[in-house]
PDB file of C-alpha atoms in Angstrom:
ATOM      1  CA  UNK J 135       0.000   0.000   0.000  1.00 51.00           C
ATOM      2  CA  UNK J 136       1.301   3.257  -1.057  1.00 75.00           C
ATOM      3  CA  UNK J 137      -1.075   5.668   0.043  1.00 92.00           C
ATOM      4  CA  UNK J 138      -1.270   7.730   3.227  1.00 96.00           C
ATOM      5  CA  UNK J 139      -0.945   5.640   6.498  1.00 96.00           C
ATOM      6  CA  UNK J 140      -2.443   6.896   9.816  1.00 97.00           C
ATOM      7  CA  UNK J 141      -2.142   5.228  13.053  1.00 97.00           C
ATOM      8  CA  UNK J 142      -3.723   4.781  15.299  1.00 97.00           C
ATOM      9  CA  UNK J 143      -7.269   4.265  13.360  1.00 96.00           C
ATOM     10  CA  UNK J 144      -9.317   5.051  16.702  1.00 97.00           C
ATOM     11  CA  UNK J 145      -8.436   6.730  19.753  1.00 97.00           C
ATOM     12  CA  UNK J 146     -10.925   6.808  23.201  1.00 97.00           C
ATOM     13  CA  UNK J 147      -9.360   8.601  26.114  1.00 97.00           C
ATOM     14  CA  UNK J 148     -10.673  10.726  29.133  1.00 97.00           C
ATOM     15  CA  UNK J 149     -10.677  14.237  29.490  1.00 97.00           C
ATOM     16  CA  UNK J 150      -7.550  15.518  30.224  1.00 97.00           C
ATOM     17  CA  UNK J 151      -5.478  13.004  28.776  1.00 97.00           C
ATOM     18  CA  UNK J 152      -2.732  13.609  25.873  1.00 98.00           C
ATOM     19  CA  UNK J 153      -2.902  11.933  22.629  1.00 98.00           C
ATOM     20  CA  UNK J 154      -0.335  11.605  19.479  1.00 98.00           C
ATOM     21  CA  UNK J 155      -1.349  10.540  16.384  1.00 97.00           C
ATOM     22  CA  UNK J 156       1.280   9.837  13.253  1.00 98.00           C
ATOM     23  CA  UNK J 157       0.988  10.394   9.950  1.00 98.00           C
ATOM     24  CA  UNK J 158       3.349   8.310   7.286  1.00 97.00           C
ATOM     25  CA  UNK J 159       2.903  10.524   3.537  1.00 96.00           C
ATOM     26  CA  UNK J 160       3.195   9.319   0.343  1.00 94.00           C
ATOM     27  CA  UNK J 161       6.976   8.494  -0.008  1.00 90.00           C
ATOM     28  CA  UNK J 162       8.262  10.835  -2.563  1.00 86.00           C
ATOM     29  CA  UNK J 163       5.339  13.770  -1.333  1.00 91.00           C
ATOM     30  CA  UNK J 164       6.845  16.460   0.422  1.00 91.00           C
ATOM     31  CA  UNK J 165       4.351  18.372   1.636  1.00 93.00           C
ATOM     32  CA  UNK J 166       1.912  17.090   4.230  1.00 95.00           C
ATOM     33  CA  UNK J 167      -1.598  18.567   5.888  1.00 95.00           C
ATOM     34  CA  UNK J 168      -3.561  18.140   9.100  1.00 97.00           C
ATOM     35  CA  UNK J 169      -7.269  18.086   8.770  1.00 97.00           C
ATOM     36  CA  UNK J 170      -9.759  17.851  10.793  1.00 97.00           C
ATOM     37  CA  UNK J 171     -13.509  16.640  10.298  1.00 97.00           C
ATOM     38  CA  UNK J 172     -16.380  16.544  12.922  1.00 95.00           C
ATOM     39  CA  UNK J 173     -19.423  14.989  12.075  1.00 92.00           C
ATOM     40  CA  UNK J 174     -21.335  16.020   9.242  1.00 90.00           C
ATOM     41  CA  UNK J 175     -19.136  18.243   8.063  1.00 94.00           C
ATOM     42  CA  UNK J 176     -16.201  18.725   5.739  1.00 96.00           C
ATOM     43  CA  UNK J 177     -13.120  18.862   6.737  1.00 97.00           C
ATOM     44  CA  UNK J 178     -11.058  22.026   8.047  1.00 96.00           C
ATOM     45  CA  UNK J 179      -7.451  22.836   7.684  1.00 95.00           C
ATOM     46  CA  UNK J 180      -5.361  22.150  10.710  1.00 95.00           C
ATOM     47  CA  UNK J 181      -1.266  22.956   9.373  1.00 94.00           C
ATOM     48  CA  UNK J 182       0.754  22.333   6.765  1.00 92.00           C
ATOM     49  CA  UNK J 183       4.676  21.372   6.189  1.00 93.00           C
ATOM     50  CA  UNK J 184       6.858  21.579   3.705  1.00 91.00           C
ATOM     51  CA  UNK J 185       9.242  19.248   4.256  1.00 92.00           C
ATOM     52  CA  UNK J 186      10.239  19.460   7.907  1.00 93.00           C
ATOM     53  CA  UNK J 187       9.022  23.325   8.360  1.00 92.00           C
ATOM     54  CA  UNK J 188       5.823  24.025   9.552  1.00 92.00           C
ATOM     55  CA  UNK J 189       4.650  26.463   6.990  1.00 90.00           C
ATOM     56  CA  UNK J 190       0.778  27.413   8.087  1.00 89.00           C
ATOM     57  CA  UNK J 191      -1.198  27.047  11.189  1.00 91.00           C
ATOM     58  CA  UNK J 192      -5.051  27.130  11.300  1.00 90.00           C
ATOM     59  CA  UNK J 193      -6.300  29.601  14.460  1.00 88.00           C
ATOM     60  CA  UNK J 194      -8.123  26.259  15.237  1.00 84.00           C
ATOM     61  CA  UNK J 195      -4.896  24.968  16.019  1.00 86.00           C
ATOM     62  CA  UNK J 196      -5.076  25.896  20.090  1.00 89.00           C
ATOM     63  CA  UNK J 197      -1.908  25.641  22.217  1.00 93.00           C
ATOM     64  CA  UNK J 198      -3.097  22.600  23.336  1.00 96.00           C
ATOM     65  CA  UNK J 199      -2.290  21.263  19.733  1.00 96.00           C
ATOM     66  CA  UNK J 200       1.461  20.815  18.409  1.00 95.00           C
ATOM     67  CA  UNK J 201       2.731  19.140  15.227  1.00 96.00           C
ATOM     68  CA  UNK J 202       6.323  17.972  14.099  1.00 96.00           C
ATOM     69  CA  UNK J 203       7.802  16.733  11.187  1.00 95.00           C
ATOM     70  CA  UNK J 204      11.517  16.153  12.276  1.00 90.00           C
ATOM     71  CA  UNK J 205      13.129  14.614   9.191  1.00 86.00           C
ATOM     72  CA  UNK J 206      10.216  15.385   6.608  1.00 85.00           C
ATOM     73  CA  UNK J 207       8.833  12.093   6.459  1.00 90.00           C
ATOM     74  CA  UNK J 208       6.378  11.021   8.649  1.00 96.00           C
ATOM     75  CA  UNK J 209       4.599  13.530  11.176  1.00 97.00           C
ATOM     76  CA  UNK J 210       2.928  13.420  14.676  1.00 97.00           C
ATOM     77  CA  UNK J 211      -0.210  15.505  16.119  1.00 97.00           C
ATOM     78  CA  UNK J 212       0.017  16.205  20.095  1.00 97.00           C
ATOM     79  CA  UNK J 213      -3.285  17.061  21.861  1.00 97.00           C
ATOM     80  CA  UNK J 214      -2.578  17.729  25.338  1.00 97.00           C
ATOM     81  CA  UNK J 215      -4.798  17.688  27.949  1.00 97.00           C
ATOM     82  CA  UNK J 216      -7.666  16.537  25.763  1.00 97.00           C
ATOM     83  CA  UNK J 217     -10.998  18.230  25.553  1.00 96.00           C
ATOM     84  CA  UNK J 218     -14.730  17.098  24.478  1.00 96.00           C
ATOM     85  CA  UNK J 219     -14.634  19.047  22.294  1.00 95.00           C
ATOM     86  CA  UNK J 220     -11.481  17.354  20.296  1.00 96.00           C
ATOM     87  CA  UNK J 221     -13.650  14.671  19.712  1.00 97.00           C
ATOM     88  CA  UNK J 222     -13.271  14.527  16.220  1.00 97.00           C
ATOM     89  CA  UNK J 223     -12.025  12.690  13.030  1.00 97.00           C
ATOM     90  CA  UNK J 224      -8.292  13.762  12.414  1.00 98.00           C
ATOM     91  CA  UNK J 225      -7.058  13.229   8.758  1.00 98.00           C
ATOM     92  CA  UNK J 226      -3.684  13.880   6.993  1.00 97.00           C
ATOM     93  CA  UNK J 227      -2.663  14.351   3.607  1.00 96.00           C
ATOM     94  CA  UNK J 228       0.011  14.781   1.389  1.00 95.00           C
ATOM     95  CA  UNK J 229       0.826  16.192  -2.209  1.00 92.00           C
ATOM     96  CA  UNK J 230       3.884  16.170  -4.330  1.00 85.00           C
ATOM     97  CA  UNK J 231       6.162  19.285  -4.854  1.00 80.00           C
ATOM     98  CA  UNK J 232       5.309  20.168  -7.648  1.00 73.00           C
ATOM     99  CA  UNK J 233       1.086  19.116  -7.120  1.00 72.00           C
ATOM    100  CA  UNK J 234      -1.815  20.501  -5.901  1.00 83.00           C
ATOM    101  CA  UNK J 235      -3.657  17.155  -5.786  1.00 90.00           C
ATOM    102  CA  UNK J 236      -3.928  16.021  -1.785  1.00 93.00           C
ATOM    103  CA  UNK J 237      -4.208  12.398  -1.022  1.00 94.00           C
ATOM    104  CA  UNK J 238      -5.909  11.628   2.025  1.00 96.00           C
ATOM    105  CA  UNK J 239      -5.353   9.061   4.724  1.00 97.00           C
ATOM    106  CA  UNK J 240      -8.524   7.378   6.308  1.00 96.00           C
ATOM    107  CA  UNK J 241      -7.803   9.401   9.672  1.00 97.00           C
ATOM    108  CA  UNK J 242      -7.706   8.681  13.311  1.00 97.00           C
ATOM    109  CA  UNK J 243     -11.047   9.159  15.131  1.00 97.00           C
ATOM    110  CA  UNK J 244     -10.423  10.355  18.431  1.00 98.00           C
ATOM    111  CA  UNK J 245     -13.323  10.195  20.974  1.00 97.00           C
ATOM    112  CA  UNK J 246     -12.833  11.811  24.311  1.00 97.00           C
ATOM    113  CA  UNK J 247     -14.621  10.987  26.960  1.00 95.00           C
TER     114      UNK J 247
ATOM    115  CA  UNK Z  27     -11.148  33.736   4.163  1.00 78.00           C
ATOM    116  CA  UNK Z  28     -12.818  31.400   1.562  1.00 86.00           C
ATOM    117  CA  UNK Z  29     -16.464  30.266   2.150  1.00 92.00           C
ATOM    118  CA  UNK Z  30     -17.870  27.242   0.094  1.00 96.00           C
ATOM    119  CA  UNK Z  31     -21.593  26.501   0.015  1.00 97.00           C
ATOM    120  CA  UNK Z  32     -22.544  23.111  -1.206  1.00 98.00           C
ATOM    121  CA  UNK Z  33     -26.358  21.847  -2.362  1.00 97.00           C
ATOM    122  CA  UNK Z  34     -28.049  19.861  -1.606  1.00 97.00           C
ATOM    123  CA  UNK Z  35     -26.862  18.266   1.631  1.00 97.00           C
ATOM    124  CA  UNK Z  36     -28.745  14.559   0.814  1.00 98.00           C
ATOM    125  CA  UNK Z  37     -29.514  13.127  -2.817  1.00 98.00           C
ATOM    126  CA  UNK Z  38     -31.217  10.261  -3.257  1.00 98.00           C
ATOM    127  CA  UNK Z  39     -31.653   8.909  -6.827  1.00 97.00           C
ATOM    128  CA  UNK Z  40     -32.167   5.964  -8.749  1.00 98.00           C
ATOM    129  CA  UNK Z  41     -29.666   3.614 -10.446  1.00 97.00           C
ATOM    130  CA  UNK Z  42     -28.884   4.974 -13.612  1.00 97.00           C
ATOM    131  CA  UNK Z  43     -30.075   8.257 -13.075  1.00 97.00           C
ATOM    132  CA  UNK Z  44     -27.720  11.633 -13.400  1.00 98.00           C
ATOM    133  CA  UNK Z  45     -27.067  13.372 -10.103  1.00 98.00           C
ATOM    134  CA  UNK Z  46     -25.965  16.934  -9.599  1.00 98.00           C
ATOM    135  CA  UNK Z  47     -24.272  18.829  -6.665  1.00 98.00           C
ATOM    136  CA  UNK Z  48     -23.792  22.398  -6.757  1.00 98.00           C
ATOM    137  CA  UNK Z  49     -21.269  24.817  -4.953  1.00 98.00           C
ATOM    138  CA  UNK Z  50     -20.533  28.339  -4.437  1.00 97.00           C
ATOM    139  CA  UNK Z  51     -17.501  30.290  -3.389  1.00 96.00           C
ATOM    140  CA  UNK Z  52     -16.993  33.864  -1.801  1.00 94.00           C
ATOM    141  CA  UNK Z  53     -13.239  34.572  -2.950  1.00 91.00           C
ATOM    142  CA  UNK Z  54     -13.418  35.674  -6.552  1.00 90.00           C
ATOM    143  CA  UNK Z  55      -9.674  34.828  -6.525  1.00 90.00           C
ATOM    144  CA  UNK Z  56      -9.929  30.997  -5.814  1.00 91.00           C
ATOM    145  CA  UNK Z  57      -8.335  29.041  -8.218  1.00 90.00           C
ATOM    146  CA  UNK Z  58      -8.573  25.112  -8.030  1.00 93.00           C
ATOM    147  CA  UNK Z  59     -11.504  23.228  -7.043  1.00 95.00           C
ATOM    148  CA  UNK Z  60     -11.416  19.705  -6.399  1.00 96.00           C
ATOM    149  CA  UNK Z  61     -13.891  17.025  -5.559  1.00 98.00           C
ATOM    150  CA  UNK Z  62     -13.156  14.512  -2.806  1.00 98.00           C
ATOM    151  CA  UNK Z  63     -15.724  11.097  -2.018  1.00 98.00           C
ATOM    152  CA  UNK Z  64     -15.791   9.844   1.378  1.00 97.00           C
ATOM    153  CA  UNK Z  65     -17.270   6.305   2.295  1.00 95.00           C
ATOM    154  CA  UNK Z  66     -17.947   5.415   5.655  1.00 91.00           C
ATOM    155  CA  UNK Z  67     -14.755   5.036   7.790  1.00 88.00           C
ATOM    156  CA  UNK Z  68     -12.485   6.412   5.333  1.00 91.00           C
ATOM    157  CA  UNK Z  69     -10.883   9.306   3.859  1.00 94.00           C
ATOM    158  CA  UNK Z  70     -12.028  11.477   1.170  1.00 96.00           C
ATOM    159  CA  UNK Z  71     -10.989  10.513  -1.946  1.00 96.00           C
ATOM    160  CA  UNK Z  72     -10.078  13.085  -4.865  1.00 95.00           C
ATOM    161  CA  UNK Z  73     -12.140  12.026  -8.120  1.00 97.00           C
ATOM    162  CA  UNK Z  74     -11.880  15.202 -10.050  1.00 97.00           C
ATOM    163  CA  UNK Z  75     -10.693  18.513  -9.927  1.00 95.00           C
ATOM    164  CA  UNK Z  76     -10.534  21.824 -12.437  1.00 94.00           C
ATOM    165  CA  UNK Z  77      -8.408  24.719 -12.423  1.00 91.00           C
ATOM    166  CA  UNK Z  78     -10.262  28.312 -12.641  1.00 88.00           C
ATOM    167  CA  UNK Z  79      -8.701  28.601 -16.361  1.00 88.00           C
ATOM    168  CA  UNK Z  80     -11.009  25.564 -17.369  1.00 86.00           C
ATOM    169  CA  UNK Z  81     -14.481  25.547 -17.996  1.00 91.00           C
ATOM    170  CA  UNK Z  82     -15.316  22.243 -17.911  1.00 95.00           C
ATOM    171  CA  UNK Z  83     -13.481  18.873 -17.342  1.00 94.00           C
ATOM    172  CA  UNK Z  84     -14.555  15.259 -17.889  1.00 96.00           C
ATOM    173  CA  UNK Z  85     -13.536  11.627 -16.617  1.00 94.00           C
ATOM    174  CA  UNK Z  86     -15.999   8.690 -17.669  1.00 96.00           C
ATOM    175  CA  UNK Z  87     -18.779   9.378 -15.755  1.00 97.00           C
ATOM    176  CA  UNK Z  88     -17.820  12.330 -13.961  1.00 98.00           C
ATOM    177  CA  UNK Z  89     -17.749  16.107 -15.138  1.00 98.00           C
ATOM    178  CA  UNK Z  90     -17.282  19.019 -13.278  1.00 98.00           C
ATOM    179  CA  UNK Z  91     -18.264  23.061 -14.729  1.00 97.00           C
ATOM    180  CA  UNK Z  92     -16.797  25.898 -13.518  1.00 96.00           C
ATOM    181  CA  UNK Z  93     -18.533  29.132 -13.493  1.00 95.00           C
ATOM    182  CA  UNK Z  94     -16.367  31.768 -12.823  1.00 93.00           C
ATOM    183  CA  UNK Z  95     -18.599  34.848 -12.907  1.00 93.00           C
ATOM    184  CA  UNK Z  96     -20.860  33.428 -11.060  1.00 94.00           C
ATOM    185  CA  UNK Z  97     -18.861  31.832  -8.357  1.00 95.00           C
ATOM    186  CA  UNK Z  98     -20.136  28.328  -8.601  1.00 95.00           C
ATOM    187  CA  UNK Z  99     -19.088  24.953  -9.839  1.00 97.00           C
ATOM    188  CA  UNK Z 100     -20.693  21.615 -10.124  1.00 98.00           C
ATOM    189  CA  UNK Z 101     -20.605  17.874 -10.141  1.00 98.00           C
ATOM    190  CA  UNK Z 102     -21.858  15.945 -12.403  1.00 98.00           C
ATOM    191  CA  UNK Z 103     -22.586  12.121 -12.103  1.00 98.00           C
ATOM    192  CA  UNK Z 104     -24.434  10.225 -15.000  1.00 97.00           C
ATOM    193  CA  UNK Z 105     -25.407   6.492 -15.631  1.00 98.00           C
ATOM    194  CA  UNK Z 106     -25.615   6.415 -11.146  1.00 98.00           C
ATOM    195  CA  UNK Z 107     -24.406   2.674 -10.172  1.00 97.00           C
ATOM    196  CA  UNK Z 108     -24.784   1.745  -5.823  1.00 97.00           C
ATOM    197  CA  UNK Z 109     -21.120   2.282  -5.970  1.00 96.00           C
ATOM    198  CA  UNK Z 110     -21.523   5.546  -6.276  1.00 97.00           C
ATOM    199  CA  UNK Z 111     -23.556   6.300  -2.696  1.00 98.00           C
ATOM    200  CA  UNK Z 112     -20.907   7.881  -0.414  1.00 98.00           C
ATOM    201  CA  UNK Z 113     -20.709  11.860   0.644  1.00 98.00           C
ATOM    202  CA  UNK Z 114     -19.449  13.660  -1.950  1.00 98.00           C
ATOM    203  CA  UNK Z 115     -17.829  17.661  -0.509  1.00 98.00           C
ATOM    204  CA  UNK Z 116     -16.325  20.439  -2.902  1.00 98.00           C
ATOM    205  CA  UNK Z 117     -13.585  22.197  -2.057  1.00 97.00           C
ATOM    206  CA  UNK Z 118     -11.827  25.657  -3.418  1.00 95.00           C
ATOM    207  CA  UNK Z 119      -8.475  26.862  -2.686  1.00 91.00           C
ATOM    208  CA  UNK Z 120      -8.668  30.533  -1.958  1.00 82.00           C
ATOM    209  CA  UNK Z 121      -6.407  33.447  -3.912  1.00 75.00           C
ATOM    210  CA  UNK Z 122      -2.578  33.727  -2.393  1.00 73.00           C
ATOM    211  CA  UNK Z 123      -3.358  30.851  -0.269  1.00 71.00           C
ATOM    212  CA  UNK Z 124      -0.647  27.401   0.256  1.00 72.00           C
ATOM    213  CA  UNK Z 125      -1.196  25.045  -2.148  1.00 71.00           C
ATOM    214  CA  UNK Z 126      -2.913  22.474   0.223  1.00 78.00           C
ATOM    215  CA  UNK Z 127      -4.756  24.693   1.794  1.00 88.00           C
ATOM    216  CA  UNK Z 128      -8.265  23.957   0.968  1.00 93.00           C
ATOM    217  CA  UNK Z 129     -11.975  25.288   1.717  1.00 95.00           C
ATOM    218  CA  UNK Z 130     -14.512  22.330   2.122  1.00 97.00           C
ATOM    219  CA  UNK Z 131     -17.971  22.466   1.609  1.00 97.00           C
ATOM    220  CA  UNK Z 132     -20.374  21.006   4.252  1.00 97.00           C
ATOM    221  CA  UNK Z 133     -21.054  18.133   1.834  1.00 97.00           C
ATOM    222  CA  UNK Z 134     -23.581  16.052  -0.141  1.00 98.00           C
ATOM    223  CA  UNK Z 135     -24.762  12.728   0.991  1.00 98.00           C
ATOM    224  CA  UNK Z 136     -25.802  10.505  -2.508  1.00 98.00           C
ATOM    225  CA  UNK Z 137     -27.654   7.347  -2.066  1.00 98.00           C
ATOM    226  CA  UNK Z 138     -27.841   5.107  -5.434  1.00 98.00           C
ATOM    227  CA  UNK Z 139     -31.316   2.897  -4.978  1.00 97.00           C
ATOM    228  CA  UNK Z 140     -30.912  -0.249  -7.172  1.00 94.00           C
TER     229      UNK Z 140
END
């Protein structure tokens, strides 16, 4: 499989509790996104990097939130002290340099408790 | 920022029928608008896209039209198979904004009755 991977496929936590999610692109994409989708709806933009820089941050992206990309391959999503309202459906995608075509992973769908 | 309005929000058609979904942007300068199909428990999938220079673009059963003066493009599905019942959403990439950087609409659910 060479799409986007994202692990893990469901997280359930309590309130207050930290979570990290990864995200393994594409292999030769260099840029990757953070999405994320609550129900019935589509989804939002989180951040975006460009190979290990973090290029864009969403104002939905609270401190509570942090992403990293050390080497430019695969990339992590913190959520510290975890709210209800994280609950959510947390996707990632990636494009090639020179494309503006995003391929999607199938997302982690966090449920906090 | 870029707002996208999509139409209807459920569709419900028969097998072999056409189906339609419609969208609207606010940022005059947006200038790529894809189309992404979700099924249930997984991520959306791109099926077509069109660049603001091109009025209309077509893939088997798929088309999409862009209307640039008015602000609104649209999906076109024809000869509808059950395969086809997922949520489709638009999405529109505002002027001066990062590539991947897109605008979603809220989304259309389709359901293909045999």
């Amino acid at each position: 499989d060479t799409g986007v991977s994202q692990d893990p496929r469901h997280k359930i936590t309590k309130r207050g509790q930290n979570v990290t999610f990864r995200c393994d692109p594409i292999s030769e994409h260099n840029r990757l996104y953070w999405y994320r989708q609550t129900l019935g709806q589509g989804p939002e933009f989180l951040t975006y990097f460009q190979n290990e820089a973090q290029l864009e941050k969403s104002r939905l992206l609270s401190d509570r939130f942090s992403a990293e990309r050390p080497k430019g391959s695969f990339s992590t999503l913190e959520i510290q002290r975890t709210e209800q309202g994280d609950s959510a459906m947390y996707l990632c995608a990636s494009s090639s340099p020179s494309g503006e075509k995003l391929f999607f992973g199938s997302g982690t769908q966090l449920s906090v408790l | 920022g870029e707002n996208v309005e999509q139409h209807p929000s459920t569709l419900s058609v028969q097998e072999g029928d056409s189906a339609v979904i419609k969208c609207t942007y606010s940022d005059s300068a947006s200038n790529y608008f894809p189309w992404y199909k979700q099924e249930l428990g997984k991520g959306p999938q791109l099926i077509i896209d069109i660049r603001s220079n091109v009025g209309e673009k077509k893939d088997q059963r798929i088309a999409v039209t862009l209307n640039k003066t008015a602000k609104h493009f649209s999906l076109h599905i024809t000869e509808t198979q059950p395969e086809d019942s997922a949520v489709y959403f638009c999405a529109a990439r505002g002027g001066g904004t990062s590539y991947g950087k897109l605008t979603f609409g809220q989304g259309t659910i389709l359901t293909v009755h045999p």
